[in-house]
Short mmCIF file of C-alpha atoms in Angstrom, two decimals:
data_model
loop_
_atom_site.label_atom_id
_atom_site.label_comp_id
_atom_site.label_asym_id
_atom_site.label_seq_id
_atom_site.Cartn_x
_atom_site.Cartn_y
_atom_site.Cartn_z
CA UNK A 26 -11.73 7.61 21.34
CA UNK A 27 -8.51 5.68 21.28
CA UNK A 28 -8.86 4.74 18.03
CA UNK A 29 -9.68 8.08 16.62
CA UNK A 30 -6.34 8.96 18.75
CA UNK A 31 -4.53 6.02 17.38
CA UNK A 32 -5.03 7.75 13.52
CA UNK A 33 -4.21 10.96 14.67
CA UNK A 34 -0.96 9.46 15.97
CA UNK A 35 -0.23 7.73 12.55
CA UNK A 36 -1.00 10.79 10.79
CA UNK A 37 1.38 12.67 13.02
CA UNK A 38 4.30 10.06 12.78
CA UNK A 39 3.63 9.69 8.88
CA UNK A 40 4.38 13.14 8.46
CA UNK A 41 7.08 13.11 10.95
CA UNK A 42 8.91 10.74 8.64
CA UNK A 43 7.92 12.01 5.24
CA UNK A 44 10.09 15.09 6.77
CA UNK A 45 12.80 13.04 7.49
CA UNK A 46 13.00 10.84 4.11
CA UNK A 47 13.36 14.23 2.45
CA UNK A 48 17.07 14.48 3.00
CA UNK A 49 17.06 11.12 1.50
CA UNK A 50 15.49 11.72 -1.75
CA UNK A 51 17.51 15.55 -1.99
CA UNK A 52 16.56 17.50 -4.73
CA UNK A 53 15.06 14.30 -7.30
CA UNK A 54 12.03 15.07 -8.94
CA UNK A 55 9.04 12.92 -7.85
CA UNK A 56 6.09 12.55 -10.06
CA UNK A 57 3.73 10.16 -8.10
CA UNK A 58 3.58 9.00 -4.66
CA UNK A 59 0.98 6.25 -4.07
CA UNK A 60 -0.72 5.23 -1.04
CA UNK A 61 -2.44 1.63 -0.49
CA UNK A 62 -2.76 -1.06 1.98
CA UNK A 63 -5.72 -0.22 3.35
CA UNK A 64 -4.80 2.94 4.97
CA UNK A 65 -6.97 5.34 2.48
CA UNK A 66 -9.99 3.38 3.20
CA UNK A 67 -9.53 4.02 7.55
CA UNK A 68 -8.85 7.42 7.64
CA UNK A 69 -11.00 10.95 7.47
CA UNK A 70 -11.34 12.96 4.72
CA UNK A 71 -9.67 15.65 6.74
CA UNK A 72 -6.80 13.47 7.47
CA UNK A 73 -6.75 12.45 3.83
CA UNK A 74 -5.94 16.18 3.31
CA UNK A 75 -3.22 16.84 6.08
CA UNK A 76 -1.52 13.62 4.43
CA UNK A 77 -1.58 15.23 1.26
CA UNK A 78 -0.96 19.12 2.13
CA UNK A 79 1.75 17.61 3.81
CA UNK A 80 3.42 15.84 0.91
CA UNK A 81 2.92 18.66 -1.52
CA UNK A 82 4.55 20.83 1.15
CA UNK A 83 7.57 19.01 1.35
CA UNK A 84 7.77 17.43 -1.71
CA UNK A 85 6.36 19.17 -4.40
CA UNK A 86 4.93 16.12 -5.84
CA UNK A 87 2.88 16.46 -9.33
CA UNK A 88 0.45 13.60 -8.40
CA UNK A 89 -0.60 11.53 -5.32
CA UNK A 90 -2.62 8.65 -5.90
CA UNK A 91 -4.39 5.81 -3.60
CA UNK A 92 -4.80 2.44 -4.75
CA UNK A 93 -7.80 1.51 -2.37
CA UNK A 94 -10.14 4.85 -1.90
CA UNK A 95 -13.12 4.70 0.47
CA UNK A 96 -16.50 4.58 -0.33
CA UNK A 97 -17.20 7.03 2.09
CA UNK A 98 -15.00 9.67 0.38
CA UNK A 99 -16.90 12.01 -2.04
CA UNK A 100 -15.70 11.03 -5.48
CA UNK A 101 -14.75 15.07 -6.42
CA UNK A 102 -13.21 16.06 -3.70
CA UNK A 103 -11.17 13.08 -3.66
CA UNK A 104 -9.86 13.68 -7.17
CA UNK A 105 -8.80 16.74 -6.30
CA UNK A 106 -5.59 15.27 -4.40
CA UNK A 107 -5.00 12.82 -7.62
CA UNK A 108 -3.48 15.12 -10.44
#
């Protein structure tokens, strides 16, 4: 669908420019990176993950959190990506 598209598309260009702010932040240490706004609560589970994978990739960050989980997210497998 084109919404389902639409996601994959913001999942794609969030990545994109996590890649890209890299250069910005250099070599500083990040501890927590959160994510909010709503966006936790529209997407998959899988794409949840990529989002994630993707930051501990290029970031190494210790901790991502999400202000506004969804309901339809199974609570363990959730806090998995938290600490």
């Amino acid at each position: 669908s084109t919404e389902a598209n639409t996601k994959e598309t913001y999942v794609d260009t969030l990545c994109k420019e996590l890649e890209m702010r890299k250069t910005y932040i250099g070599s500083e240490a990040i501890n927590t990176i959160y994510l909010g706004g709503g966006t936790p609560s529209q997407l998959t589970l899988p794409q949840l993950e990529r989002i994630f994978l993707y930051i501990y990739k290029v970031y190494a960050a210790r901790r991502v959190c999400w202000s506004q989980p969804s309901p339809r997210l199974p609570h363990r497998r959730a806090a998995r990506h938290r600490s």
